[in-house]
Structure formats: C-alpha cells, structure tokens
XYZ file of C-alpha atoms in Angstrom:
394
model
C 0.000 0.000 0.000
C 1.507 3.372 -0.986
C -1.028 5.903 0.724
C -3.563 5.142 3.394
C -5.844 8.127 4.563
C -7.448 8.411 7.703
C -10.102 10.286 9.056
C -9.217 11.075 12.261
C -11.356 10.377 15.351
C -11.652 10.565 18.920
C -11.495 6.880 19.121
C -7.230 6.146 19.445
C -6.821 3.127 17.851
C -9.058 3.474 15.187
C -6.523 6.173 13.730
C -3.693 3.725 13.639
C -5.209 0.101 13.163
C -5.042 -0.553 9.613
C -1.602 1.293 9.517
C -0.441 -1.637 11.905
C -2.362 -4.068 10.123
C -1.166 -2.919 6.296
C 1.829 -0.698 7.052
C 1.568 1.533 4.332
C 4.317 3.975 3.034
C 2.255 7.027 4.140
C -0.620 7.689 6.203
C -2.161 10.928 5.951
C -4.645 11.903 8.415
C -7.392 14.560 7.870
C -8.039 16.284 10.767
C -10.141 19.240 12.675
C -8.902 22.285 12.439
C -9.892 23.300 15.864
C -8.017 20.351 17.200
C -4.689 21.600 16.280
C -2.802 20.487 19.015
C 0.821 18.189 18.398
C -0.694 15.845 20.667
C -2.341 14.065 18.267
C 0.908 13.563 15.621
C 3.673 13.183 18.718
C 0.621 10.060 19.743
C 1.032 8.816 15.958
C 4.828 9.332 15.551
C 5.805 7.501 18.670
C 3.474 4.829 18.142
C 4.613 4.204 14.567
C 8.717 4.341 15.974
C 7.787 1.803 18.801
C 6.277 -0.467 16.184
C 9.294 0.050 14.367
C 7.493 0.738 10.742
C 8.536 2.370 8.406
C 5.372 4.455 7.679
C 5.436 8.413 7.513
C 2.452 10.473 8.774
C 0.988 13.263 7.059
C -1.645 15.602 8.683
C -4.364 18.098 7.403
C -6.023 20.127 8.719
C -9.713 20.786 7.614
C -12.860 22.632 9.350
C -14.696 19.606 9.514
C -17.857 21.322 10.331
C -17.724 22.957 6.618
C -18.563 20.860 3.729
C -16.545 22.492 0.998
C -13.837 23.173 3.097
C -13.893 19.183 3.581
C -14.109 19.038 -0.553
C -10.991 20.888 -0.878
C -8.805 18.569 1.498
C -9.748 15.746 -0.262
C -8.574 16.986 -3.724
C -5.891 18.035 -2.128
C -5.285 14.739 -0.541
C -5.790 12.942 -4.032
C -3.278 15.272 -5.994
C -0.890 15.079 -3.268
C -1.122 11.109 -2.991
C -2.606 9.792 -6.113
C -2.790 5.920 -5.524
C -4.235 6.742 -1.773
C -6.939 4.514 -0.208
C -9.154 5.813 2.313
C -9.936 4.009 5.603
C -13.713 4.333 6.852
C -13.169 2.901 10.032
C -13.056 6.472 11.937
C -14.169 9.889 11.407
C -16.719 12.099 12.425
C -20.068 11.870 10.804
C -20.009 14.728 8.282
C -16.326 13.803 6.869
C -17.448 10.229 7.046
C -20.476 11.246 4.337
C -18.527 13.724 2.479
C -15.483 11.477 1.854
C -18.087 8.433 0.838
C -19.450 10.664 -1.405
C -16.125 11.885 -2.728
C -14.337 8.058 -3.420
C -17.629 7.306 -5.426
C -17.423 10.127 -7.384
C -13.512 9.640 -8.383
C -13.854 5.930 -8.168
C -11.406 5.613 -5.285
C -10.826 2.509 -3.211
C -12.141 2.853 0.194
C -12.785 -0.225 3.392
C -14.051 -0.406 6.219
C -13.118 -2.535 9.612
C -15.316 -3.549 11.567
C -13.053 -4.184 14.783
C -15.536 -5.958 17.107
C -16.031 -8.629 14.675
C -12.216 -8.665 13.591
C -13.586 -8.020 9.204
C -12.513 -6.560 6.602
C -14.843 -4.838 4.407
C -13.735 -3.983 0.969
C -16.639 -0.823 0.082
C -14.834 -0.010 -3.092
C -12.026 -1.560 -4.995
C -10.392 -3.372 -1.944
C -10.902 -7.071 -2.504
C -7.511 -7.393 -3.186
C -6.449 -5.975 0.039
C -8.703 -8.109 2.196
C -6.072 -11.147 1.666
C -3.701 -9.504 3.682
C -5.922 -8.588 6.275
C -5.051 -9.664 9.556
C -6.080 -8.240 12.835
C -2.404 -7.216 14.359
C -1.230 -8.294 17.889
C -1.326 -4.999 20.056
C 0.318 -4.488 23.351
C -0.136 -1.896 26.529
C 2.525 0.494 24.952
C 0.320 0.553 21.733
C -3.168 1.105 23.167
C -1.468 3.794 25.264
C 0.536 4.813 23.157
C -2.339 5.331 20.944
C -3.907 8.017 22.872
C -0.836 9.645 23.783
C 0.182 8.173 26.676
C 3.492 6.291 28.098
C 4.289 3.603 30.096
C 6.632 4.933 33.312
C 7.047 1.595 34.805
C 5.668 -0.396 37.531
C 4.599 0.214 40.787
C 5.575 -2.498 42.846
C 8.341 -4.006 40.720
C 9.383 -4.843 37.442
C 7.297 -7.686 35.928
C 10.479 -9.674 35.398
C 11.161 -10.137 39.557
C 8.344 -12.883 39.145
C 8.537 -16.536 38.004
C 6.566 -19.549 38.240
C 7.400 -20.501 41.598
C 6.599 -16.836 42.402
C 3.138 -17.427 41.299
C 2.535 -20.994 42.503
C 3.377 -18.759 45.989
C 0.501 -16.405 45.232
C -2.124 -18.222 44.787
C -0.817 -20.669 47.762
C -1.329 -17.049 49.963
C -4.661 -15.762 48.263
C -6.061 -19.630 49.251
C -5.196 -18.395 53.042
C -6.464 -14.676 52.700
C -9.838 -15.770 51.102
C -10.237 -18.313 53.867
C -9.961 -15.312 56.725
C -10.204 -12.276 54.402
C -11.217 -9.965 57.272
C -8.010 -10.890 59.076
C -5.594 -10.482 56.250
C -4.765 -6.965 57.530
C -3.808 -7.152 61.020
C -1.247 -9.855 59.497
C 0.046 -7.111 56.861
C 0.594 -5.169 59.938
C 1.963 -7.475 61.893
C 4.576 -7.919 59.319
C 4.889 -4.338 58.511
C 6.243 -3.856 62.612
C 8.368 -7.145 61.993
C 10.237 -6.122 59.454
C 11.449 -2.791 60.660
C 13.658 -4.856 63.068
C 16.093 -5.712 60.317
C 18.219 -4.480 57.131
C 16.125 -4.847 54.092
C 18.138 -8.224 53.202
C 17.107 -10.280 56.116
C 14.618 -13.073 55.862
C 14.539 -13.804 59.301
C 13.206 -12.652 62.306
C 12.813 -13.278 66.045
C 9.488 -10.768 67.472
C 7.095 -9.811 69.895
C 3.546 -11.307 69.742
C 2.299 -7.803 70.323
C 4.633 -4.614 68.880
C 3.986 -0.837 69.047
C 3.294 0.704 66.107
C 2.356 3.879 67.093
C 0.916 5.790 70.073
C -2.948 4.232 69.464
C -2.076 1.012 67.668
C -0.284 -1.899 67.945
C 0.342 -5.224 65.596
C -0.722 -8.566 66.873
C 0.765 -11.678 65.938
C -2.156 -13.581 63.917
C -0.783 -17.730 64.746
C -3.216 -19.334 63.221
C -2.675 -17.853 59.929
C 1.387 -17.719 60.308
C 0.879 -21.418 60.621
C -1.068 -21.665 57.447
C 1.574 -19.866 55.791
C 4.029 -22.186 57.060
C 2.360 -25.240 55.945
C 2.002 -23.568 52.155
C 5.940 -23.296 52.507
C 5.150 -18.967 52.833
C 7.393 -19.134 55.434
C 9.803 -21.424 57.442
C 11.447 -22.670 60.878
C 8.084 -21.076 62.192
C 8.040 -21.009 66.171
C 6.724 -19.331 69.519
C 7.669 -18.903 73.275
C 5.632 -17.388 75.614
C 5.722 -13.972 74.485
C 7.873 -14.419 71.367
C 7.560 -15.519 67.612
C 11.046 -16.684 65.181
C 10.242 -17.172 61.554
C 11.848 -16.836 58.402
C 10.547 -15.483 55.145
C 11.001 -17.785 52.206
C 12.218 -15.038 49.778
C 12.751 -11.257 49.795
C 10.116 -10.704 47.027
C 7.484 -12.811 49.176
C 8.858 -10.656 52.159
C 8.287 -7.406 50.051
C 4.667 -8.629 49.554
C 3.628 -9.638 53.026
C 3.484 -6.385 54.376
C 1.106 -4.649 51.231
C -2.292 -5.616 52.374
C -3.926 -5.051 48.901
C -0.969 -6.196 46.378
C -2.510 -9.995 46.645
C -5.693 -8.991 44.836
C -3.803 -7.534 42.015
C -0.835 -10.384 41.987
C -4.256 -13.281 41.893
C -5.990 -11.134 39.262
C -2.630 -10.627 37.272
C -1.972 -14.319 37.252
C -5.231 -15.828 36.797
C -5.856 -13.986 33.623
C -1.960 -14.863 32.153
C -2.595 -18.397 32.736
C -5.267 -18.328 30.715
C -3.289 -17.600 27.757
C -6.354 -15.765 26.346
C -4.917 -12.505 26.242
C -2.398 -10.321 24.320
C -1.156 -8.383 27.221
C -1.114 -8.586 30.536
C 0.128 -6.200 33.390
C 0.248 -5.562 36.934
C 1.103 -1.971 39.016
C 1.278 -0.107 35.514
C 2.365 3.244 35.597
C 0.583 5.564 33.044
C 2.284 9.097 31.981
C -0.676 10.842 30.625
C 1.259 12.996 28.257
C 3.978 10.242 27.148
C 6.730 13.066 28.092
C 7.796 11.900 31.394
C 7.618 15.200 32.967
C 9.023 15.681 36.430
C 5.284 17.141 37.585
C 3.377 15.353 34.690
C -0.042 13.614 35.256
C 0.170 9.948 35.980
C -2.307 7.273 37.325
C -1.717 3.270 38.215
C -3.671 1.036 37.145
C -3.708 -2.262 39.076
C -4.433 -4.862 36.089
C -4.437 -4.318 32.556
C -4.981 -6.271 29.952
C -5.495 -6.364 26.040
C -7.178 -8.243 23.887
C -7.042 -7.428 19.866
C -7.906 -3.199 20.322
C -9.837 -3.623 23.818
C -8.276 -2.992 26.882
C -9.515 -3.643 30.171
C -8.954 -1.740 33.276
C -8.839 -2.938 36.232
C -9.042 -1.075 40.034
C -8.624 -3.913 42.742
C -9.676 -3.161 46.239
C -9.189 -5.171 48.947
C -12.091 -3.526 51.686
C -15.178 -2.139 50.713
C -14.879 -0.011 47.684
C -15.952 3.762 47.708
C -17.744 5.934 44.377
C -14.689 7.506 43.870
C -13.219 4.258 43.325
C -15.458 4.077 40.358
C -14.891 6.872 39.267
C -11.245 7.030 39.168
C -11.226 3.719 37.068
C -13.520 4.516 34.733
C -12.030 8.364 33.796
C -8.790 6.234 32.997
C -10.626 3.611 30.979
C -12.131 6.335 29.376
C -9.343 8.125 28.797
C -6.617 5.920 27.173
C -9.073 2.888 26.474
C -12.017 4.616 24.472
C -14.994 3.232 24.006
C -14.380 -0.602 23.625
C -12.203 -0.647 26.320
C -13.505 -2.281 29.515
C -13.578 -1.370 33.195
C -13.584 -3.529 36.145
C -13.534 -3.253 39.696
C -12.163 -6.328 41.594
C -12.965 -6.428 45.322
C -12.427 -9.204 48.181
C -15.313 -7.288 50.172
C -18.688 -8.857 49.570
C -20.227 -5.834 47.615
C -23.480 -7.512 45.836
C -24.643 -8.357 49.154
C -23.497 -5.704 51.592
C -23.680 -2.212 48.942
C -26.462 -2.539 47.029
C -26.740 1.588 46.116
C -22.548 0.979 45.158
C -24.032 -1.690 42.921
C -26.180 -0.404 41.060
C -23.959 2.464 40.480
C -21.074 0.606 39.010
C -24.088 -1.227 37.184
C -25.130 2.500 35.544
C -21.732 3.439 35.045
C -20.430 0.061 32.465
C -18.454 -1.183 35.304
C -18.085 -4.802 35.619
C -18.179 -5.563 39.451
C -16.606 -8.727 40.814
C -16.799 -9.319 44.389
C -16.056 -11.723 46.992
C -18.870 -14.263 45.867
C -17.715 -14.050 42.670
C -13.727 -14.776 43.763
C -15.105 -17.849 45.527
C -16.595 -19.502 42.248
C -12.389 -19.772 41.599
C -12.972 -18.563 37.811
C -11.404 -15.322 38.118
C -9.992 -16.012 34.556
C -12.782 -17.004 32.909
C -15.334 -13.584 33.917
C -12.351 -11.707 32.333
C -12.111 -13.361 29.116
C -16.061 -12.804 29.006
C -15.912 -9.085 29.886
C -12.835 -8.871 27.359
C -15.516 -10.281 24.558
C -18.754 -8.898 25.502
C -20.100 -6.279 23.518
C -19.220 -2.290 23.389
C-alpha cells in the first residue's frame, strides 16, 4: 500500500489500526482544524517508531464542520497522494459522508473494519487488500501509546522479579487470605512492625507477639494464619515462646509482599488472567504518563491490572475492603481516557459488595463497570469472567 488516509477520530486506535495491520508507506490523516494540538501527531509518531514501521504520517487540517472546506482537502489529498486509499473505520459523521461521497465520485478505493467482529470490508475496490488482512497483535505500549500516553514503569516491581514458583506462591497465599479475608490486615501489619527490626536483606526474624506501632495502635501476631503460611511453605522454621515468635521469610520478594495488604488482589488477578493464555497483554502496578513526556510534575495514574485483547483494553481497580464511588470513578475516567470506548472497566474487590452495597451496585451497574466481588472470587474462575468481559459487547 503506498497511501492510506485516515479520518481522524476521537477513538485512538481506530486512527492507527489498519496502519499496523497494512503498514503503508504514508498515512495521511485529515483532521479538525480546531483540534490543532501536536498531541495528536507526537501520539502517531511515537506509536509508529515503537512499532518500528517504516510508515510516515501526514496531517491536514480541515474545518470539519464545513462541507466544501472538507471538498478541498480531499482533492488536495488525491493530488498530493494519487494511488491513496481511504480508511472508513473512523471519522466524524459529516467527513465520514462527504469522503463516501467523494471516493464514489472519483472511483477511489475505500474499506471499512469492523473491529468488534475482527472483518474486513472492501466498500470499493479493496478485494484485493482483504487477503492480507489480519487483525495485528497490540500491546499496553500501543493502546497507550495510541492516545498519547506512556508507560513509566511499575509500581511495585518490574514484571520480570516474578517466576513460576513466584506465582505458585501467590495463589498458595490468596487460598489463606480468602479463607480469613477480614483478618488479612492485622497480618500485613503485623509484618509491617516485623520487618522494621532488620536491614532490608534479612529473611529472618525473632518478634514480639504484640509490637507498638504507634501511640494508638499496635500489631498482633495472627498464629493461626502464620501457621497456614508455614504449611504452604510462605514461610519457614516457624516457632513461639511465651511472648515471642522466630520465623523466616522464604524469599525477599514474598517478604516485600507480606506487608502490602492489597498487592494480593492484584498479583491473583494478574496471574489468573496470564494463565489463561487468552490474552495479548497482561500487566500488573502499571504506571501511566498521561502525556507520554515523562515530565518531572506530569499527570500519571496506576492502574492495578491491565490487559489487552485485539484493540480492547480492560482496566482494572482492585480493592481489597469495601470499595468507595470515587473508586469508580477514578477507574472509569482512565478507561475512558486511554481505552475509548471498547475498552472495559472492572472493579475487583475481596469485600462482599453484591450483598453488603447494594446503592454501590447499582452504580457501578449504571456506570459500564463490571463488578466482581467476593462471591464471585469464591466460584475460583477469576480467569474465565475476564475473558467474558474482554468479549462482551461495546
């Protein structure tokens, strides 16, 4: 393909699918005048460099609310890039009709995608191009990247740190959280005050059953549960005097994770939907730069889970208590946001939501939020719901 021309829309990807999917020499992208911001071409550029292609982006700009300034553009377009072929997959409505109208006219090919149901539809003169249609594999930097955002990192630590003994471990601790989940943090506390006795390095530890924390509160050795985690292998040479307790922590990662009350959520949510193997991309603790600049006061957000499948993401706000509104809300302005409209948003919760919060229910009901609670957790097919809410209609 020599030219490609886009009509560019709100919507991220669909300004920069079928350049992934055909890489074409040039893409030129017709866009509103009033929306003259770089944002939009730094979004395209660095999108097209990660991708490594080749491909070199043109813009217009057009008052798209003015049919024969729209006219103009697209003879412009045509002289400028004579073998183009126009992509109808985005656009706002009156560019949409006027370019239709225009390829007719002048004979020019033109297609459509239809993303939800992964076609290609040749409208004019495309047939040939639907045999190399394929729906490209798309990753977290790419949906981001897409709506002009970057990737800063993690916030825990770098997916790499965990293996498959690291998982095996997680779901070995989530089996003793969900079978005492109102306990779980009084432990994390408990290990919080442990580990302040030693040098980051050490793994173990000889401690009060009850420590100070702070003026008001103090951390109180849970047995019952240390002993579970002993018996799952979550810790070792477990044992107690009268008003003492010696353990030692299998590894420093597992050490690093005892002592985040809500980090098991998101580590069980992470790895039930990569074993799946049903998605593209998955992430944990992922660090969005809103602008993509990594500005020393720039906007960022994390975003507990996230996970892509074709061009829909799904966001994902874990919450180990009772969520609040705002927890809602906060998800859903980043789904929003750097998702767009096929892009999914789910709260995950180990409170029992459905049956305590029915108002909180019904909100994230009205709002497109997929709620999954602690009933839901129990059916043990965590990976499953998320492949469905992946697939389910926009």
């Amino acid at each position: 393909m020599k030219t490609l021309v886009e009509l560019y829309d709100k919507e991220p990807m669909e300004n920069v699918l079928s350049s992934c999917i055909f890489e074409p020499e040039t893409v030129v992208y017709l866009c509103d005048v009033n929306d003259n911001s770089m944002r939009k071409e730094r979004a395209v550029y660095r999108l097209l460099q990660r991708r490594k292609m080749r491909t070199m982006p043109r813009f217009y700009y057009v008052d798209t609310s003015n049919p024969q300034s729209i006219q103009r553009a697209l003879e412009a377009i045509v002289r400028d890039w004579p073998q183009c072929i126009f992509d109808f997959t985005g656009g706002k409505d009156l560019v949409l009709l006027c370019a239709g109208a225009f390829c007719e006219r002048h004979h020019i090919p033109c297609f459509y995608v239809d993303i939800f149901r992964r076609r290609f539809i040749s409208i004019q003169g495309c047939t040939e191009l639907a045999k190399k249609f394929a729906m490209p594999q798309l990753h977290a930097e790419d949906i981001l990247g897409a709506a002009g955002a970057g990737i800063l990192g993690y916030g825990h630590f770098p997916l790499s740190w965990m293996d498959e003994e690291f998982e095996k471990d997680v779901f070995k601790v989530w089996d003793c959280i969900m079978q005492s989940p109102f306990r779980w943090g009084s432990v994390a506390g408990y290990f919080q005050a442990a580990f302040r006795n030693g040098p980051e390095e050490c793994l173990e530890y000889s401690c009060a059953k009850q420590m100070q924390v702070s003026g008001q509160t103090t951390a109180t050795a849970d047995w019952d549960i240390l002993c579970k985690l002993e018996k799952q292998g979550i810790l070792e040479n477990l044992s107690q005097t009268k008003n003492g307790i010696s353990f030692r922590v299998k590894n420093s990662l597992l050490k690093k994770c005892l002592s985040n009350h809500g980090i098991w959520l998101e580590l069980y949510g992470y790895f039930c939907a990569k074993e799946t193997g049903f998605f593209d991309d998955v992430r944990t603790s992922l660090l969005i730069d809103w602008d993509g600049e990594n500005k020393q006061n720039g906007t960022r957000n994390e975003v507990d889970i996230f996970l892509v499948k074709g061009v829909t993401s799904v966001f994902i706000s874990c919450k180990m208590g009772p969520p609040s509104a705002l927890a809602l809300s906060e998800i859903q302005v980043l789904s929003a946001k750097f998702g767009g409209e096929r892009a999914k948003t789910v709260l995950l919760t180990a409170s029992a939501v459905k049956a305590e919060n029915r108002i909180l229910t019904e909100r994230a009901k009205d709002m497109g939020i997929f709620l999954i609670d602690r009933g839901d957790l129990g059916q043990k097919d965590l990976g499953q719901r998320l492949i469905k809410i992946a697939q389910s209609y926009p």
